[in-house]
Tab-separated table of C-alpha atoms and ligand atoms in Angstrom:
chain	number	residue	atom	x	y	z
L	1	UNK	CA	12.945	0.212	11.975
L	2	UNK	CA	14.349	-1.033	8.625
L	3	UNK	CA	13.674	-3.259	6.302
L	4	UNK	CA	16.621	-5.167	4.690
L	5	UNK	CA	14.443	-6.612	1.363
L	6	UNK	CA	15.642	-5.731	-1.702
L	7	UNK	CA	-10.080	4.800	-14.809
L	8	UNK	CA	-12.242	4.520	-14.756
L	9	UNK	CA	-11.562	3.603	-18.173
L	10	UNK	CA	-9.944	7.050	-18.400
L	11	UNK	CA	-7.818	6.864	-15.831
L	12	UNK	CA	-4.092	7.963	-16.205
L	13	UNK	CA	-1.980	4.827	-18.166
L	14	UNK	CA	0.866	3.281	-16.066
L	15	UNK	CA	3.145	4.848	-19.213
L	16	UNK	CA	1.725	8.311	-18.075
L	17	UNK	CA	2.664	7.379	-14.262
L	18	UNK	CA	5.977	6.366	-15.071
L	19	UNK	CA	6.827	8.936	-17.589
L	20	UNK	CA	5.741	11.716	-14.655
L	21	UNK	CA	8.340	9.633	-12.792
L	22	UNK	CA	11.551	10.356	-14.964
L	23	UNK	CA	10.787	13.725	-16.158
L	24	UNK	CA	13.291	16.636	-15.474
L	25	UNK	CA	13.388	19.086	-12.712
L	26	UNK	CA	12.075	21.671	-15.411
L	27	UNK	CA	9.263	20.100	-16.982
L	28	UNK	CA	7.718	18.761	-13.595
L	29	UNK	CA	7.997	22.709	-12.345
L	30	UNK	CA	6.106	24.380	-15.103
L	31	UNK	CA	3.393	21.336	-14.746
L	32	UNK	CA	3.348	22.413	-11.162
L	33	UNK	CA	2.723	25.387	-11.629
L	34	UNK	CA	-0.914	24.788	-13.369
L	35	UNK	CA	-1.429	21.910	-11.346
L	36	UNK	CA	-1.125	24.278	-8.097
L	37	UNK	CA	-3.489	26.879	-10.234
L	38	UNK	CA	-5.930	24.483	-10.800
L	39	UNK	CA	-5.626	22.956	-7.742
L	40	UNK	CA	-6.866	26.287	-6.359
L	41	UNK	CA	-9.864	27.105	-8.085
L	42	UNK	CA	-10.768	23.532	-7.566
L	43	UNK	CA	-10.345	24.188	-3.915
L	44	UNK	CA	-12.322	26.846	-3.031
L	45	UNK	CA	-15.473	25.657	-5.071
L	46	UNK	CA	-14.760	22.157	-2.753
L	47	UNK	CA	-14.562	22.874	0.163
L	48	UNK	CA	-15.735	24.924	3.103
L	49	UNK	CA	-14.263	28.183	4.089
L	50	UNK	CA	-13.033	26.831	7.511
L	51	UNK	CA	-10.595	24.247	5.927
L	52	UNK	CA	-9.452	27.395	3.412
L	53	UNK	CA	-6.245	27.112	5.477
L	54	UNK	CA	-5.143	23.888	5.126
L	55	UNK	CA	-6.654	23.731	1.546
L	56	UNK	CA	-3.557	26.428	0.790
L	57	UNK	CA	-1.041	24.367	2.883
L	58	UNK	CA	-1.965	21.189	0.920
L	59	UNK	CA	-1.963	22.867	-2.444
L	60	UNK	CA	1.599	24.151	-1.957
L	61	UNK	CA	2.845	21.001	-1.387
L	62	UNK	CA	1.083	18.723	-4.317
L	63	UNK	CA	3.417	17.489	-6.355
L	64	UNK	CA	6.496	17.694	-4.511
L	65	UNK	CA	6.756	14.259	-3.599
L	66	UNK	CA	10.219	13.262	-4.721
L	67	UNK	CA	10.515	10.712	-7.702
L	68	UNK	CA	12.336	7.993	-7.895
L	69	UNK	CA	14.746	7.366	-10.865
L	70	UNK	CA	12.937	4.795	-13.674
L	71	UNK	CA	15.048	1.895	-13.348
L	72	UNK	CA	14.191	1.403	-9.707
L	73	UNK	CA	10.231	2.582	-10.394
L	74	UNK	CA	8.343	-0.484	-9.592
L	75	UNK	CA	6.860	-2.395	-12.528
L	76	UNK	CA	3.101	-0.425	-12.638
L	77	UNK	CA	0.443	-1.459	-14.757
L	78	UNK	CA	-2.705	0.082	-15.184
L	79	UNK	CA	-5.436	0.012	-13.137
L	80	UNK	CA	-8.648	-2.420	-14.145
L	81	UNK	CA	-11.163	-0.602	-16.061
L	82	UNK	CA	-13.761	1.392	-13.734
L	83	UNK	CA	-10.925	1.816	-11.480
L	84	UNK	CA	-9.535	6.284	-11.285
L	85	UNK	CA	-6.328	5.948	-10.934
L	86	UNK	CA	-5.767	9.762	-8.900
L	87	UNK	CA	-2.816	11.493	-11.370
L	88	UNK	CA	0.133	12.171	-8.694
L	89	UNK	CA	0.526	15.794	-8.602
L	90	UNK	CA	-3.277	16.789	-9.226
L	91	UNK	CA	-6.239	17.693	-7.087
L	92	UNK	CA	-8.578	15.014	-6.980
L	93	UNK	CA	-12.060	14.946	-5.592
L	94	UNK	CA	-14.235	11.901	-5.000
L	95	UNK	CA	-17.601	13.967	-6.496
L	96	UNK	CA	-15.515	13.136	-9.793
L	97	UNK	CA	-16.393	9.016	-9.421
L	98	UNK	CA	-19.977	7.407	-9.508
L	99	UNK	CA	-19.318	5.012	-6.870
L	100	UNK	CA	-22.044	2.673	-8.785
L	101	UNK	CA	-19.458	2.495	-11.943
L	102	UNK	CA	-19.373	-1.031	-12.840
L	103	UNK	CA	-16.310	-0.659	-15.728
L	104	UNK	CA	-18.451	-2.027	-18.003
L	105	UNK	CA	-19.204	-5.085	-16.580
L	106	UNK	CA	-22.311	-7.354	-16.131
L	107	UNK	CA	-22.840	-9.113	-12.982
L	108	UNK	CA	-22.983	-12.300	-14.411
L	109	UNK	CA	-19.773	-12.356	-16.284
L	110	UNK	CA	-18.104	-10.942	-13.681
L	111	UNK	CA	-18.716	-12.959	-11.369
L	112	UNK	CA	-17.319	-15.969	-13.995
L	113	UNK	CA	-14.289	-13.882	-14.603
L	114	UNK	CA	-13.572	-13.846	-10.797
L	115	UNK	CA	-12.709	-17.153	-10.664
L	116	UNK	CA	-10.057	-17.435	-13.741
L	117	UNK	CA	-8.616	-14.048	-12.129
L	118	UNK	CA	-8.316	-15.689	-8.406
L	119	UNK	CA	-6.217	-18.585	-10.294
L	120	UNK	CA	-4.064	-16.506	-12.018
L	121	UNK	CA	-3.435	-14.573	-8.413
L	122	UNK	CA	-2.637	-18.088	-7.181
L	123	UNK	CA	-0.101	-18.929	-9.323
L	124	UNK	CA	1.783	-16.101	-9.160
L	125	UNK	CA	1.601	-15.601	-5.394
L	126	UNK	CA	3.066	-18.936	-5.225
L	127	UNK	CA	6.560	-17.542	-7.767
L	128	UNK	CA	6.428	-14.276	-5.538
L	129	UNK	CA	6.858	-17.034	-2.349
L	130	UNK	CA	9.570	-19.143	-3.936
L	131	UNK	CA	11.539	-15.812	-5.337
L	132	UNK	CA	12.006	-14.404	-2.035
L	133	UNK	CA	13.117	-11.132	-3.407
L	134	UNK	CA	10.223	-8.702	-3.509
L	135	UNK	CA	6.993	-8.275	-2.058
L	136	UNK	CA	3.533	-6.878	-2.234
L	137	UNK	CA	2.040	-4.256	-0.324
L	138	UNK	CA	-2.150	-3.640	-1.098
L	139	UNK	CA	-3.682	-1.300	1.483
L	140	UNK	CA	-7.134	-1.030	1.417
L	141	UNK	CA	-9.327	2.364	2.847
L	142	UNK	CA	-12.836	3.394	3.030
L	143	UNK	CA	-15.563	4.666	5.102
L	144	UNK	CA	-17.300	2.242	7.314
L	145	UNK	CA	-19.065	-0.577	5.825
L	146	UNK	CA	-17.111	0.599	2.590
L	147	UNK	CA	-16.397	-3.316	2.247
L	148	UNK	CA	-12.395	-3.445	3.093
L	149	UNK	CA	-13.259	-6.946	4.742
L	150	UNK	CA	-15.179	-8.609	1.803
L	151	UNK	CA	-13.205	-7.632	-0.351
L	152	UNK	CA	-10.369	-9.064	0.832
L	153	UNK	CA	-12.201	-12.308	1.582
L	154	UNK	CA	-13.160	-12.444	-1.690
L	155	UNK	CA	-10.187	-11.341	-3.625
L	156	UNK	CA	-7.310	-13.611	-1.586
L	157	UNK	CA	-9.668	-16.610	-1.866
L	158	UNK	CA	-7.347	-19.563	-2.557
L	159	UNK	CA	-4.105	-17.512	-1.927
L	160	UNK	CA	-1.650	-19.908	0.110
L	161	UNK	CA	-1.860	-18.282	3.697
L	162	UNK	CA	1.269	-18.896	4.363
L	163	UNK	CA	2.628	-16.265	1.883
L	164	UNK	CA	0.093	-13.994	3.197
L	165	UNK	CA	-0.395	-11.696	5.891
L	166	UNK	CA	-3.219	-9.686	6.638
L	167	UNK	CA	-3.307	-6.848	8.800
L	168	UNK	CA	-6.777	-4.845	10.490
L	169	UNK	CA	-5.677	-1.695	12.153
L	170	UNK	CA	-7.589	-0.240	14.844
L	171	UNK	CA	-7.213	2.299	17.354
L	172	UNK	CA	-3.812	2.543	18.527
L	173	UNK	CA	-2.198	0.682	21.792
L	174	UNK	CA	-1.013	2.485	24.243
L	175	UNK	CA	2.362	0.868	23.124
L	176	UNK	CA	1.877	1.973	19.775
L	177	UNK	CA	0.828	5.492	20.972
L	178	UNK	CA	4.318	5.777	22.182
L	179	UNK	CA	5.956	5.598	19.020
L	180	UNK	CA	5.851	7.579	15.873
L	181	UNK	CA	2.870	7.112	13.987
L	182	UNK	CA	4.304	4.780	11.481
L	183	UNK	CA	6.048	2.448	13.818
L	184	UNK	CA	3.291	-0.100	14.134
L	185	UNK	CA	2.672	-0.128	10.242
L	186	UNK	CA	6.449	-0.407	9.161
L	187	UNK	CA	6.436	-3.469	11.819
L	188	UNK	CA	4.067	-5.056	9.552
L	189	UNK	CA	5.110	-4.508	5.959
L	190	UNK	CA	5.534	-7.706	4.096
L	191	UNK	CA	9.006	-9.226	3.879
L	192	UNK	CA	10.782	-10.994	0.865
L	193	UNK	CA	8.277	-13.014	-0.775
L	194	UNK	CA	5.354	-11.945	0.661
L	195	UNK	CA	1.604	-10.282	0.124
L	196	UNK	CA	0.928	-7.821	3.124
L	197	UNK	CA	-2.194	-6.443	3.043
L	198	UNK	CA	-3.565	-3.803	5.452
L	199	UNK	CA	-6.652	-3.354	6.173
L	200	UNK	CA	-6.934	0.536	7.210
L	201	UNK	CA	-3.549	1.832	7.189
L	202	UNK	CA	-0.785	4.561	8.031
L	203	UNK	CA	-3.674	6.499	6.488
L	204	UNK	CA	-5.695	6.852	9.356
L	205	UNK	CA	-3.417	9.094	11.008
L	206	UNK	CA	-4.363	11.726	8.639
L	207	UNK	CA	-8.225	10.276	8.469
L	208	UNK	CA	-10.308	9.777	11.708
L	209	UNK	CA	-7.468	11.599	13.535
L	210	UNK	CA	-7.614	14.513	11.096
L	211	UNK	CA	-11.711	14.098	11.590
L	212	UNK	CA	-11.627	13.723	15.117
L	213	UNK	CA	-8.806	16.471	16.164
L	214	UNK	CA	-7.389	13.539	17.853
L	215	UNK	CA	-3.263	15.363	17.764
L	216	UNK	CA	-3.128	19.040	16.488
L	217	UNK	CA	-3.733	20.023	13.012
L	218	UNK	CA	0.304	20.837	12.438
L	219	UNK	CA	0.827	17.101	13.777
L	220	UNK	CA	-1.365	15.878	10.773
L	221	UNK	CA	-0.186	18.317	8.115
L	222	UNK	CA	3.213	16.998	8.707
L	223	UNK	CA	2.035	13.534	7.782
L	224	UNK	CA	1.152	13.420	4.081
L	225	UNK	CA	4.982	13.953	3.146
L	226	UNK	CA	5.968	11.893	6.292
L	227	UNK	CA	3.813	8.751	4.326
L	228	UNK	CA	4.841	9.341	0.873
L	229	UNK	CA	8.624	9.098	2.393
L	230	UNK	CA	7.667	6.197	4.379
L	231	UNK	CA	6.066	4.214	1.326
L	232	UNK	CA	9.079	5.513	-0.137
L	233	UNK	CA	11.582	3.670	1.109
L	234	UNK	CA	9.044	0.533	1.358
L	235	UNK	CA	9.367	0.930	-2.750
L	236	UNK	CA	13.294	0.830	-3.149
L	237	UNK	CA	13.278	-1.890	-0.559
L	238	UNK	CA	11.651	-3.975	-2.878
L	239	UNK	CA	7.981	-3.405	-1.875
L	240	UNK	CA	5.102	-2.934	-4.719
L	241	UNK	CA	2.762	-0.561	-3.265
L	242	UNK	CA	-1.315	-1.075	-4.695
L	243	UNK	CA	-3.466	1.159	-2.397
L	244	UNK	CA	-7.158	0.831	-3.109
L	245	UNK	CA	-9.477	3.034	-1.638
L	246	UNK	CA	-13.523	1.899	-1.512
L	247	UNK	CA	-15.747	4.412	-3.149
L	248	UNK	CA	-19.384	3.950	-1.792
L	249	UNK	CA	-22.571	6.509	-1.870
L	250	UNK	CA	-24.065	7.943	1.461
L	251	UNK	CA	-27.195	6.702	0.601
L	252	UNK	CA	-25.035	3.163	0.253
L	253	UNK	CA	-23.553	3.073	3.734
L	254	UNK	CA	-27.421	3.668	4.583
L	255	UNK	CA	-28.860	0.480	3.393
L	256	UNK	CA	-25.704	-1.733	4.679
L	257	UNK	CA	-26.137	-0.235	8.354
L	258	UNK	CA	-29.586	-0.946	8.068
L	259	UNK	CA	-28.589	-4.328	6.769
L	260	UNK	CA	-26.423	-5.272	9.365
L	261	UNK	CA	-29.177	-3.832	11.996
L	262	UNK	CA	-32.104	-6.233	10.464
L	263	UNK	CA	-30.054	-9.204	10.070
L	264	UNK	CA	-29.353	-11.199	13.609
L	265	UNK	CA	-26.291	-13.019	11.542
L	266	UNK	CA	-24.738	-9.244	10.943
L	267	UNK	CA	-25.548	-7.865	14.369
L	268	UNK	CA	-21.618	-8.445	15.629
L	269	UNK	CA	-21.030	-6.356	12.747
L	270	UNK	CA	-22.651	-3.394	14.059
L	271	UNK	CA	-20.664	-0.872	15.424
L	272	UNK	CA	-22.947	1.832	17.407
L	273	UNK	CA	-19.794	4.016	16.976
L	274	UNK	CA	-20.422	3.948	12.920
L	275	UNK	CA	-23.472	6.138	13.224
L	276	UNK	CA	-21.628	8.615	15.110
L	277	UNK	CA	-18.948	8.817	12.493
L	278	UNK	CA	-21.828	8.896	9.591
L	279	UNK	CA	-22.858	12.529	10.805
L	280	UNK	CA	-19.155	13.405	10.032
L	281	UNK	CA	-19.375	11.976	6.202
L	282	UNK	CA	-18.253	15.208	4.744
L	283	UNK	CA	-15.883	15.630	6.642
L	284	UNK	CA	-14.080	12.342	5.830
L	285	UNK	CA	-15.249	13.687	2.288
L	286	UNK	CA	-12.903	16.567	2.879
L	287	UNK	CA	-9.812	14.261	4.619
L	288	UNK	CA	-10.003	11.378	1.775
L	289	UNK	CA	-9.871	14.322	-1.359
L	290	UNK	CA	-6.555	15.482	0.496
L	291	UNK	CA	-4.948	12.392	1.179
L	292	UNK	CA	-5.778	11.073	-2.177
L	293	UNK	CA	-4.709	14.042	-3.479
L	294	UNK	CA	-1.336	14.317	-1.009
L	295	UNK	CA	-0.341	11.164	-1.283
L	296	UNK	CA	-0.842	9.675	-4.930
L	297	UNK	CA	2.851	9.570	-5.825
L	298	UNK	CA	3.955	7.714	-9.293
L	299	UNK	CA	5.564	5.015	-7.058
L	300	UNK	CA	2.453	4.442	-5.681
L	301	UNK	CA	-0.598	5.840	-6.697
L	302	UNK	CA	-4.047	5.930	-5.533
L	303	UNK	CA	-6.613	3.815	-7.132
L	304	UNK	CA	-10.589	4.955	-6.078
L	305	UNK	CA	-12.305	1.780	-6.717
L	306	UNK	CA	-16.401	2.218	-7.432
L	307	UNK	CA	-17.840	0.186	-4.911
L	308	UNK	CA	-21.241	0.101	-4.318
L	309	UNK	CA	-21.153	-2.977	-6.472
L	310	UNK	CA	-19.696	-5.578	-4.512
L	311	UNK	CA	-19.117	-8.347	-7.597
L	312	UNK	CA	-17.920	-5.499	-9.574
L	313	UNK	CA	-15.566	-4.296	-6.649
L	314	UNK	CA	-13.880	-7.369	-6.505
L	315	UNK	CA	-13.112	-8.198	-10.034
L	316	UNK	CA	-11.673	-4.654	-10.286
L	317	UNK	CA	-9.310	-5.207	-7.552
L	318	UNK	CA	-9.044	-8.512	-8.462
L	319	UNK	CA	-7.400	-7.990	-11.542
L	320	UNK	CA	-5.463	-4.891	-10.381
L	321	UNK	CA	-3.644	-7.314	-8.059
L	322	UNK	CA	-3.024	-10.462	-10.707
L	323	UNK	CA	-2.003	-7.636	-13.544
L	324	UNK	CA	0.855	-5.949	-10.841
L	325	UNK	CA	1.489	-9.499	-9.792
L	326	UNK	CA	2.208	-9.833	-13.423
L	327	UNK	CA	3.994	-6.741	-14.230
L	328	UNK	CA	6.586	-7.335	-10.892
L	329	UNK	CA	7.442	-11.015	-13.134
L	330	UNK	CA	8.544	-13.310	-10.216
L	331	UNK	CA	10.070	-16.352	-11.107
L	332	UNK	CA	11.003	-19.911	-9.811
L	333	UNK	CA	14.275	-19.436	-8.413
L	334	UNK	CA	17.296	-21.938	-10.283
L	335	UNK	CA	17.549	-25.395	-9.651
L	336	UNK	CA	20.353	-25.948	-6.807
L	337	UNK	CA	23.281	-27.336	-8.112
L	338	UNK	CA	24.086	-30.891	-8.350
L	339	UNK	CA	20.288	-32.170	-8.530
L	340	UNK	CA	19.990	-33.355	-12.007
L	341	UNK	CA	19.952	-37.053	-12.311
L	342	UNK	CA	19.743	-37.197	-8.354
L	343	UNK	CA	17.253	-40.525	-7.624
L	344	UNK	CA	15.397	-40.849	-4.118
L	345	UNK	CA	16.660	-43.812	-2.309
L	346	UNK	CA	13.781	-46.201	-1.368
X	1	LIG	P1	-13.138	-1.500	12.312
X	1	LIG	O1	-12.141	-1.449	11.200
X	1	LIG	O2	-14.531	-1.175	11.861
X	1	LIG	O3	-13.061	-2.737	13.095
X	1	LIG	O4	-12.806	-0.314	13.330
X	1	LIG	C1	-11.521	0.064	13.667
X	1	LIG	C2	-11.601	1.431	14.264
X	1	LIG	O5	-10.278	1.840	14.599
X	1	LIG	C3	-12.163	2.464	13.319
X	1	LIG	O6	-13.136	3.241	13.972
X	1	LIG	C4	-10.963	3.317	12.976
X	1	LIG	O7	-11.282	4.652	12.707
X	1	LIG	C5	-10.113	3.181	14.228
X	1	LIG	N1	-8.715	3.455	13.955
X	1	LIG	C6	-7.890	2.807	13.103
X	1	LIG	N2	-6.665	3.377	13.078
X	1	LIG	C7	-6.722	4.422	13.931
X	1	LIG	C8	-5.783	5.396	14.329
X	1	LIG	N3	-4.541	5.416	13.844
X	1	LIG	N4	-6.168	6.306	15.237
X	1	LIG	C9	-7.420	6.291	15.728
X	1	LIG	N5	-8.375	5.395	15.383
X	1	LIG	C10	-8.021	4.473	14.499
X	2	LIG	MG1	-16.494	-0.881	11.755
């Protein structure tokens, strides 16, 4: 299907991003080169012997994602402090982020700076709606109870539905088993004018299928390029990509299960399934490094949100969505011709 529209507080600077996206053939191989070295040591301390074959298979291919030439990059700021922006190119490991980070923030104040951050998402949204030119893409991942849904509850509070479309992806259709894998995500990318938001993502195919052999491991291998082509072409149609992913603790996803078990009003929230997929938690550890990793490209890069915190969570993605919002500059389309000194008859 096509679409016909157009650190944490050390985190890589959008500057960096873009400037990785309009260097020379040359200078990106020789970076490579380390990167892949690096990338190799950091591998084998990582992870576990048994994945030493796709480690090797995903190493050879970081940093090959194609760039796209600077005057059709998207606009990119950077990321809200006590966000880690993952550098495209680089292995990345989550044991790198304290998932109780707060950026520097009290509780308090950031729960006052919310607000003034929610209006300023308002008002743009609504330019964004009247341009009907460009649009925003903000996919959201994590483990369970990682807190996609609050977030976005809390974030797109006072957002004008109508220029808004939210998306919770779950296990596949038999329909949407028998397309590709991206079919049923490309359906649902945001046209001209609008904020998409997906809640779980394209990025499950190489997640809980990955985690739970669900096709074979060449099927999901092939993915990671397959998505950074995909999100691709979403970014020279017009489409700003933001992909947050949820950083929480094990110990974390303990106490909100347990939550969610001793409260009657959070009972529909528990999913029997999620302690079942809790005894796989390092190997989702081992899946998120390597799509994070894969599929951080300076078009769209990853941003691992700390988020044990939930009121420091939400201004960090808060803001990361008003500053892009920002950046992309959408503006009241012209006056139609003809209307000045019009009067409404009575
Ligand atoms: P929830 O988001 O908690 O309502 O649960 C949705 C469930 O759908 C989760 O267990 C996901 O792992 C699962 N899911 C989402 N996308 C896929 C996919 N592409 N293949 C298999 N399972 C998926
Ligand atoms: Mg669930």
């Amino acid at each position: 299907m096509s679409k016909t529209n157009g650190k944490d507080a050390g985190g890589p600077e959008t500057g960096k991003i873009r400037e990785t996206a309009s260097q020379g053939d040359v200078e990106h191989k020789s970076k490579d080169k380390k990167a892949k070295k690096e990338a190799r040591k950091a591998r084998a301390d990582d992870h576990p012997p048994s994945s030493a074959a796709w480690a090797r298979a995903v190493d050879a291919g970081l940093g090959t994602a194609p760039s796209l030439s600077p005057h059709r990059a998207p606009p990119l700021p950077r990321a809200a402090p006590g966000i880690v922006t993952v550098e495209p190119g680089t292995r990345f490991s989550l044991s790198h982020v304290d998932p109780d980070a707060t950026g520097g923030l009290e509780k308090a104040e950031a729960k006052a700076a919310l607000a003034g951050v929610r209006e300023r998402i308002k008002a743009l949204q609504e330019k964004l709606y009247a341009e009907h030119a460009r649009s925003l893409l903000v996919v959201f991942q994590a483990i369970d109870t990682g807190g996609k849904d609050g977030t976005i509850r809390s974030v797109l509070e006072g957002v004008n539905p109508q220029g808004c479309r939210v998306w919770s992806f779950k296990v596949p259709s038999a329909e949407e088993l028998d397309q590709d894998f991206l079919w049923r995500y490309h359906l649902r990318a945001p046209g001209r004018g609008l904020i998409g938001v997906f809640n779980r993502s394209h990025y499950e195919d190489v997640l809980v299928v990955r985690v739970k052999g669900l096709v074979p491991e060449e099927t999901w291998c092939e993915r990671y390029g397959l998505i950074n082509d995909f999100e691709r072409l979403l970014t020279l149609s017009g489409t700003t990509i933001l992909k947050f992913f949820l950083h929480i603790s094990k110990d974390e996803q303990k106490e909100r299960l347990e939550a969610r078990l001793e409260d009657p009003d959070k009972h529909w929230k528990f999913d029997p399934a999620d302690l079942t997929e809790r005894k796989s938690w390092d190997a989702y550890r081992t899946a998120f490094d390597d799509a994070l990793s894969r599929c951080s490209t300076p078009y769209a890069p990853w941003h691992v949100v700390p988020a044990n915190r939930k009121w420091a969570r939400n201004l960090m993605v808060a803001r990361t969505i008003a500053d892009t919002l920002e950046a992309m500059d959408p503006q009241f389309p012209p006056a139609r011709e003809g209307i000045a000194g019009l009067t409404v008859p009575d």
